[in-house]
Short mmCIF file of C-alpha atoms in Angstrom, two decimals:
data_model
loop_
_atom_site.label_atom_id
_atom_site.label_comp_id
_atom_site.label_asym_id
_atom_site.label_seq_id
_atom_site.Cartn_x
_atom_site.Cartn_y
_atom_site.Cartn_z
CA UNK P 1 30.54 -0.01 -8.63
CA UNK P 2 32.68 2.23 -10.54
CA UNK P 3 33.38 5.97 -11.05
CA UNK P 4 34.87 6.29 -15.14
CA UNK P 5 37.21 9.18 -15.73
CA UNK P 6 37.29 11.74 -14.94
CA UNK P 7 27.77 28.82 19.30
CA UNK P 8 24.55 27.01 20.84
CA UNK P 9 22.23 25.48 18.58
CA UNK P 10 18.55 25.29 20.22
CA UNK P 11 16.69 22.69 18.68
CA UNK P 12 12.72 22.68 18.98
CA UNK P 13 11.24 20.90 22.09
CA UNK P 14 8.59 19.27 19.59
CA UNK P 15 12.17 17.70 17.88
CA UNK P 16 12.68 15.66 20.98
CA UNK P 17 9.03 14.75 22.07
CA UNK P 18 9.02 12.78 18.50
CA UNK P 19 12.29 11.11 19.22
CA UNK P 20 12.08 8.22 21.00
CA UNK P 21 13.46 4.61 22.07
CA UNK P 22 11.82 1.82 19.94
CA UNK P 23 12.39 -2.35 19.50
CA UNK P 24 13.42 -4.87 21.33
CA UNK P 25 10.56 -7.04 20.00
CA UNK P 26 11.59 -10.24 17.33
CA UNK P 27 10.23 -10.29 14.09
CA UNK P 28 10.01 -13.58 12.00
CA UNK P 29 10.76 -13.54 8.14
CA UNK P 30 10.01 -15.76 5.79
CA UNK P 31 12.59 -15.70 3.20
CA UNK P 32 12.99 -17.03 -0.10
CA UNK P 33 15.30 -20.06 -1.29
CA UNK P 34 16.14 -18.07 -4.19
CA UNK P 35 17.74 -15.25 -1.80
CA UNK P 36 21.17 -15.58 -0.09
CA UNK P 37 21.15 -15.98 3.52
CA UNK P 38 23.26 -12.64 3.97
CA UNK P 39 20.30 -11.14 2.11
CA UNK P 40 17.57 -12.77 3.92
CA UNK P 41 18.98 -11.69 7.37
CA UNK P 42 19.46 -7.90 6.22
CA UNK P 43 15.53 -7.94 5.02
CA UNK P 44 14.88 -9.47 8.21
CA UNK P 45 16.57 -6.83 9.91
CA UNK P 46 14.94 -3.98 7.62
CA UNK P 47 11.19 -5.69 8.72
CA UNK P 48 11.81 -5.45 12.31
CA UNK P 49 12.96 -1.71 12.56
CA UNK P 50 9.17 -0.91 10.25
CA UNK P 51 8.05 -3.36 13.30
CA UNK P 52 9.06 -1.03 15.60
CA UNK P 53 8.17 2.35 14.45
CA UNK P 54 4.66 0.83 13.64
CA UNK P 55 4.30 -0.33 16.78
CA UNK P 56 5.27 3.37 17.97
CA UNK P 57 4.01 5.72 15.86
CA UNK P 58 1.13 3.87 13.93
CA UNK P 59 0.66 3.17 10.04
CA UNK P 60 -1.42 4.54 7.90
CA UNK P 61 -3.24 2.65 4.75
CA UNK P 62 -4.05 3.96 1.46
CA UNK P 63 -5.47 2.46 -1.66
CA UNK P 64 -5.99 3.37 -5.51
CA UNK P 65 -8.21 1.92 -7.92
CA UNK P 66 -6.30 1.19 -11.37
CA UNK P 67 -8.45 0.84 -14.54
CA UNK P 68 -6.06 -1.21 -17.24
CA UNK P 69 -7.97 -2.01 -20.78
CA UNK P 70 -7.26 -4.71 -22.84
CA UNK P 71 -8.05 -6.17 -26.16
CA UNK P 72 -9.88 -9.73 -26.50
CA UNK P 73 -11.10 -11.77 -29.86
CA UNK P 74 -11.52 -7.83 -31.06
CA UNK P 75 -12.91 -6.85 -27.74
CA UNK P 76 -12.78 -4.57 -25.57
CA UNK P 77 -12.08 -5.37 -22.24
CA UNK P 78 -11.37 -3.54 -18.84
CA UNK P 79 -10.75 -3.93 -15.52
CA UNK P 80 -10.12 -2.56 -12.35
CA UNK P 81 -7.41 -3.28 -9.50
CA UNK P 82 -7.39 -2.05 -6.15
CA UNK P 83 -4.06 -1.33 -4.83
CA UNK P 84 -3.30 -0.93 -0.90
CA UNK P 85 -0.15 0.42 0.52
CA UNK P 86 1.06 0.22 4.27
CA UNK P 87 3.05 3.02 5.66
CA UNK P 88 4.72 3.61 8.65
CA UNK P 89 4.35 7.16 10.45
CA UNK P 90 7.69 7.39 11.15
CA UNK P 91 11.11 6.91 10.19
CA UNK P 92 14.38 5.10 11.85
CA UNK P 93 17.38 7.58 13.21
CA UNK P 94 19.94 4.80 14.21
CA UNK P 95 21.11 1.52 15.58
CA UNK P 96 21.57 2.02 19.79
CA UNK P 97 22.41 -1.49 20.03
CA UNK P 98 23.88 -4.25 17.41
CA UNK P 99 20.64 -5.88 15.77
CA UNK P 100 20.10 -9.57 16.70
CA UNK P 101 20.03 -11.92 13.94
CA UNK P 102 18.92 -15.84 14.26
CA UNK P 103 18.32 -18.71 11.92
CA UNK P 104 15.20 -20.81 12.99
CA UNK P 105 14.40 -23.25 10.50
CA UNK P 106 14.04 -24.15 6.59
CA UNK P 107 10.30 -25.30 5.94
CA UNK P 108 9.38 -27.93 3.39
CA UNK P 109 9.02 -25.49 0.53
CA UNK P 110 12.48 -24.39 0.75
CA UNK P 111 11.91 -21.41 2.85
CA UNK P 112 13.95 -20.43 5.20
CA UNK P 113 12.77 -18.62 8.85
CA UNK P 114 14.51 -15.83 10.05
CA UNK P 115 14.09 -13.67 13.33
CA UNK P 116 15.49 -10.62 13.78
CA UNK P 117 15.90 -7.84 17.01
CA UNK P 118 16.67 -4.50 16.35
CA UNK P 119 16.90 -1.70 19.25
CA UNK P 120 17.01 2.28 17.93
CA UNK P 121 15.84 5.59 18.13
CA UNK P 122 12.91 6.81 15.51
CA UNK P 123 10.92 9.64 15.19
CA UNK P 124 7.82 11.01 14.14
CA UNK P 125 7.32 11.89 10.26
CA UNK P 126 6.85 15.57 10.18
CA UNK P 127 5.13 17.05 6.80
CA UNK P 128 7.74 20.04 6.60
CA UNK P 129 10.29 17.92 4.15
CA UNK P 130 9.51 19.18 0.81
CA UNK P 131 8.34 16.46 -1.47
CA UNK P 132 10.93 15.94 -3.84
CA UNK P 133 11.66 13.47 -7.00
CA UNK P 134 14.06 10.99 -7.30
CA UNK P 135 14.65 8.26 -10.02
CA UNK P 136 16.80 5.49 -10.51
CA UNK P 137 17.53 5.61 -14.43
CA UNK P 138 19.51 2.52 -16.10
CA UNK P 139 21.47 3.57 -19.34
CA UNK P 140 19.29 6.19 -20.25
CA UNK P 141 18.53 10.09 -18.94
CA UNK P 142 14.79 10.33 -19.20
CA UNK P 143 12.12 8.46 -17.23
CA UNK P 144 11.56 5.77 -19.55
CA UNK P 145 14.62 3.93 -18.51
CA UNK P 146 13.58 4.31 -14.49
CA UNK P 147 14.55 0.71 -13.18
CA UNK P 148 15.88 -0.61 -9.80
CA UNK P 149 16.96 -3.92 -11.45
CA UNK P 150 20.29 -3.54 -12.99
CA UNK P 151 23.32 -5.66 -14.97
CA UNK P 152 27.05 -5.74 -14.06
CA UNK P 153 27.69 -3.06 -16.54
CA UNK P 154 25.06 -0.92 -16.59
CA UNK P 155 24.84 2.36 -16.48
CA UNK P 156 23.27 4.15 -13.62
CA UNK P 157 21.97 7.80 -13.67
CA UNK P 158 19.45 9.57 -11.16
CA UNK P 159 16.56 12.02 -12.22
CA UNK P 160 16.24 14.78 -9.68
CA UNK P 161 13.68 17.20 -9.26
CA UNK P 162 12.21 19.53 -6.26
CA UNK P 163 9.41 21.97 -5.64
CA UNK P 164 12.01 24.12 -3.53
CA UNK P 165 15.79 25.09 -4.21
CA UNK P 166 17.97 24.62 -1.60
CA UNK P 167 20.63 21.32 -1.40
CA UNK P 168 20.89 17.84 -2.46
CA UNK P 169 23.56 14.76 -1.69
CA UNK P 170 23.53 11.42 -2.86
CA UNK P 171 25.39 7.95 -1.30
CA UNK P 172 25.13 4.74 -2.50
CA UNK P 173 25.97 1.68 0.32
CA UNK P 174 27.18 -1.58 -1.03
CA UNK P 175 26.65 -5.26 1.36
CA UNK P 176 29.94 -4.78 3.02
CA UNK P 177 28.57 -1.79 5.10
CA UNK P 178 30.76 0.66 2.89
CA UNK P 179 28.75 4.01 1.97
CA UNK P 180 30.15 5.92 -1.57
CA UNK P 181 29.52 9.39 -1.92
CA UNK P 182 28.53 10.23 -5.37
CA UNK P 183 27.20 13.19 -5.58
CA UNK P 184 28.55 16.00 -4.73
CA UNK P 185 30.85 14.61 -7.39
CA UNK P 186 34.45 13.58 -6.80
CA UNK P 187 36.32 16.95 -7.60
CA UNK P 188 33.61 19.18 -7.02
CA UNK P 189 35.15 22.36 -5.52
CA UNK P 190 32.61 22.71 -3.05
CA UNK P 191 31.11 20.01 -0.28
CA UNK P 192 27.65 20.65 -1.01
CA UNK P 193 25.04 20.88 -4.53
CA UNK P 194 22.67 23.60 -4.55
CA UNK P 195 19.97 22.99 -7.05
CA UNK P 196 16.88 25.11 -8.28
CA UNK P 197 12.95 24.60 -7.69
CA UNK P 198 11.16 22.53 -10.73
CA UNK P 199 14.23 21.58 -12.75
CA UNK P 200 14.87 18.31 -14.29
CA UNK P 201 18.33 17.21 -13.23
CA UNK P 202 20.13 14.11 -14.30
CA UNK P 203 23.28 13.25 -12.16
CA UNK P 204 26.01 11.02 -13.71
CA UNK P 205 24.99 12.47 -17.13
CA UNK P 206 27.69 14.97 -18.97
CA UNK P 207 25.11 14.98 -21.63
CA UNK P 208 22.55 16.96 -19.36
CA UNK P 209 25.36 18.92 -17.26
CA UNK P 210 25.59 22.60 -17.44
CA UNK P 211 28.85 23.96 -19.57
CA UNK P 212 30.81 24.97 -16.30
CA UNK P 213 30.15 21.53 -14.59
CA UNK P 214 30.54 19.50 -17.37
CA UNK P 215 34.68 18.53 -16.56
CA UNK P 216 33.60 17.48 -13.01
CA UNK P 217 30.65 14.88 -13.96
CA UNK P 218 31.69 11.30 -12.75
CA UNK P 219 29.78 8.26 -14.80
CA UNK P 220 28.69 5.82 -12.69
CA UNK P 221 28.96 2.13 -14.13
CA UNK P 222 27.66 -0.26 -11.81
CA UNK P 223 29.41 -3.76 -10.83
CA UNK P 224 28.72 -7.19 -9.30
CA UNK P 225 31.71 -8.86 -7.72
CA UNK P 226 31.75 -11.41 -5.43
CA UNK P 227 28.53 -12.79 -5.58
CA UNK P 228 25.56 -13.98 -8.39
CA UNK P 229 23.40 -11.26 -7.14
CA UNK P 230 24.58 -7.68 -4.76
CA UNK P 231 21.95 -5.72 -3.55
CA UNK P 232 22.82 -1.65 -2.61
CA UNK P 233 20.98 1.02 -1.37
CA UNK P 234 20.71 4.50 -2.57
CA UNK P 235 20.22 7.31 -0.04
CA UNK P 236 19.35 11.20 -1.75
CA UNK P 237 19.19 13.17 1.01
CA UNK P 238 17.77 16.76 0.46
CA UNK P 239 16.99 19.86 2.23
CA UNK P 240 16.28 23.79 1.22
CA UNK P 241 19.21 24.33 4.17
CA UNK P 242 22.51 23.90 3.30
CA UNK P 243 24.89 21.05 4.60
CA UNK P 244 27.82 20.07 3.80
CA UNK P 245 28.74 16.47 2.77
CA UNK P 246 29.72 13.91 5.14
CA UNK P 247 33.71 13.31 6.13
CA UNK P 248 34.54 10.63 3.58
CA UNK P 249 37.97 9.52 2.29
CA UNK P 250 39.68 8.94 -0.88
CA UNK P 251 39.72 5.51 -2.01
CA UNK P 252 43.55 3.79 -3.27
CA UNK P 253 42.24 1.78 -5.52
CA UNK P 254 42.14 1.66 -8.73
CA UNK P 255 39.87 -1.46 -10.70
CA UNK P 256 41.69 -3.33 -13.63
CA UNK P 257 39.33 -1.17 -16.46
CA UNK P 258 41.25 2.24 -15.06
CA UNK P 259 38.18 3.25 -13.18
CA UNK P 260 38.23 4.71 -10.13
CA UNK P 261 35.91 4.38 -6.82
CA UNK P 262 34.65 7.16 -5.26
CA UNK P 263 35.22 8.85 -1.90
CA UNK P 264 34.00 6.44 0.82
CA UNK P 265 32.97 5.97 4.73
CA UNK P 266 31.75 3.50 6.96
CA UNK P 267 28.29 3.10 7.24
CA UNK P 268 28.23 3.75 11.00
CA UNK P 269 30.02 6.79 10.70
CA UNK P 270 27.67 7.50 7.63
CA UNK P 271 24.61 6.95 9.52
CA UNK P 272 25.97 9.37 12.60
CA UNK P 273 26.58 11.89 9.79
CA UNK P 274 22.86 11.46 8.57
CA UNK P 275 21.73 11.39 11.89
CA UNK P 276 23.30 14.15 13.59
CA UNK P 277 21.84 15.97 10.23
CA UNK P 278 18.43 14.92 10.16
CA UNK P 279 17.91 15.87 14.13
CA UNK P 280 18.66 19.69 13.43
CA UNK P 281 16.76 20.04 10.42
CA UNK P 282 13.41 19.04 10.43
CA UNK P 283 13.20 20.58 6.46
CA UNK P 284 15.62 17.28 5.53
CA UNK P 285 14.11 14.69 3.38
CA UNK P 286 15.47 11.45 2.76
CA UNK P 287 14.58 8.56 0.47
CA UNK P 288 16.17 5.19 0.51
CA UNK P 289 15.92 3.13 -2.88
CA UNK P 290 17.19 -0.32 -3.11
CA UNK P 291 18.64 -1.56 -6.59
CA UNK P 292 19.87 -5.22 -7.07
CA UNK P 293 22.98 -5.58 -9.49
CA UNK P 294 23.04 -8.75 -11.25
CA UNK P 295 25.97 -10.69 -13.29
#
């Protein structure tokens, strides 16, 4: 990835009821041939902390009937599809202990068996985080080019939208546990974005930036080094309280094209950051989307 140019605080008692110990049970994944085992392991690990708040706080199961039409021999055709969806009614607040990875086996087909132990502290979902939008968008600024599949290359902007004003931030975390903030932007004077109730934003976009932010838009071009295929994970983390951006350091590097990388941090010291965040605000909303960067 690449950035181009450019007192006492009470907390509610219902906070900590919801906040609990969770895991400690192995999951088994089945994973892929066509996935590396670094890959494999990390899904593995992702399965077993859903597991664990299942197991905890229960799921819940919707469904939705989709009606698609279709043309045959000069026919009309339709037909429907029933979709179900499995959620989890709660969400994991951090690591206590070092997961527990393990190779098994690899089965006939080529598939590979994975178990994975994960100990943490989840909590509750709580229907006070306002329901906001956010998009991936690949070398385009309107919903049309939404895509979580990307090329070394590409460009990457996010669509951004909320029913409230209040405050928005934005990492992305590559595979070697390194979390970039991108947003606020690099030289942003402040450590926070404030945004208004039922705009469209698009980050990354000079195009779509107001006239007085314009000069401090960073374009994010996305890259895949080491490997065939990386896959990262974008956090957008949003709340109508403001917050200011985690403690994140200037990168000395500069990549052959003149780019340069943003301002980074650890992911454990990220997810403290988030953590200590989330657990004071129970307004704070957070989505996780996972895009896969290919060569």
């Amino acid at each position: 990835m690449k950035v181009l140019a450019l007192g006492l605080l009470l907390l509610p008692l219902a906070l900590f009821a919801q906040t609990r110990k969770v895991g400690g049970q192995p999951y088994t994944y089945y994973a892929d041939p066509d996935i590396s085992m670094k890959q494999a392991k990390q899904a593995a690990i992702e399965n077993a902390r859903i597991q664990s708040i299942a197991r905890e706080f229960g799921t819940d199961v919707t469904q939705m009937t989709q009606q698609q039409e279709s043309l045959v021999d000069g026919r009309e055709n339709s037909f429907f599809m029933q979709l179900s969806s499995l959620e989890v009614k709660g969400e994991w607040l951090e690591d206590i202990a070092e997961p527990k990875v393990e190779f098994v086996e690899t089965l006939k087909d080529g598939m590979s068996v994975i178990k994975a132990t994960v100990w943490g502290k989840a909590r509750g979902l709580s229907n006070e985080a306002a329901a906001f939008e956010a998009t991936m968008l690949r070398n385009g600024v309107t919903k049309r080019y939404a895509a979580t599949d990307f090329k070394s290359g590409d460009d990457l902007y996010v669509l951004f939208r909320t029913p409230v004003k209040g405050y928005v931030a934005i990492y992305l975390a590559d595979e070697s546990q390194k979390v970039f903030r991108i947003l606020p932007y690099q030289f942003s004077q402040s450590g926070f974005y404030a945004v208004e109730a039922d705009k469209d934003y698009v980050f990354f976009s000079p195009e779509k930036a107001s006239d007085s932010e314009r000069r401090y838009v960073d374009e994010l071009q996305l890259t895949c080094n080491d490997s065939r295929v990386e896959l990262n994970q974008l956090y957008v983390v949003f709340s109508p309280n403001a917050f200011i951006k985690a403690n994140d350091y200037t990168e000395d590097q500069t990549l052959p094209s003149g780019a340069i990388l943003p301002n980074s941090l650890g992911f454990t010291e990220f997810n403290h950051w988030l953590t200590k965040l989330r657990s004071r605000d129970r307004k704070m909303g957070l989505r996780v989307m996972k895009l896969k960067i290919e060569k």
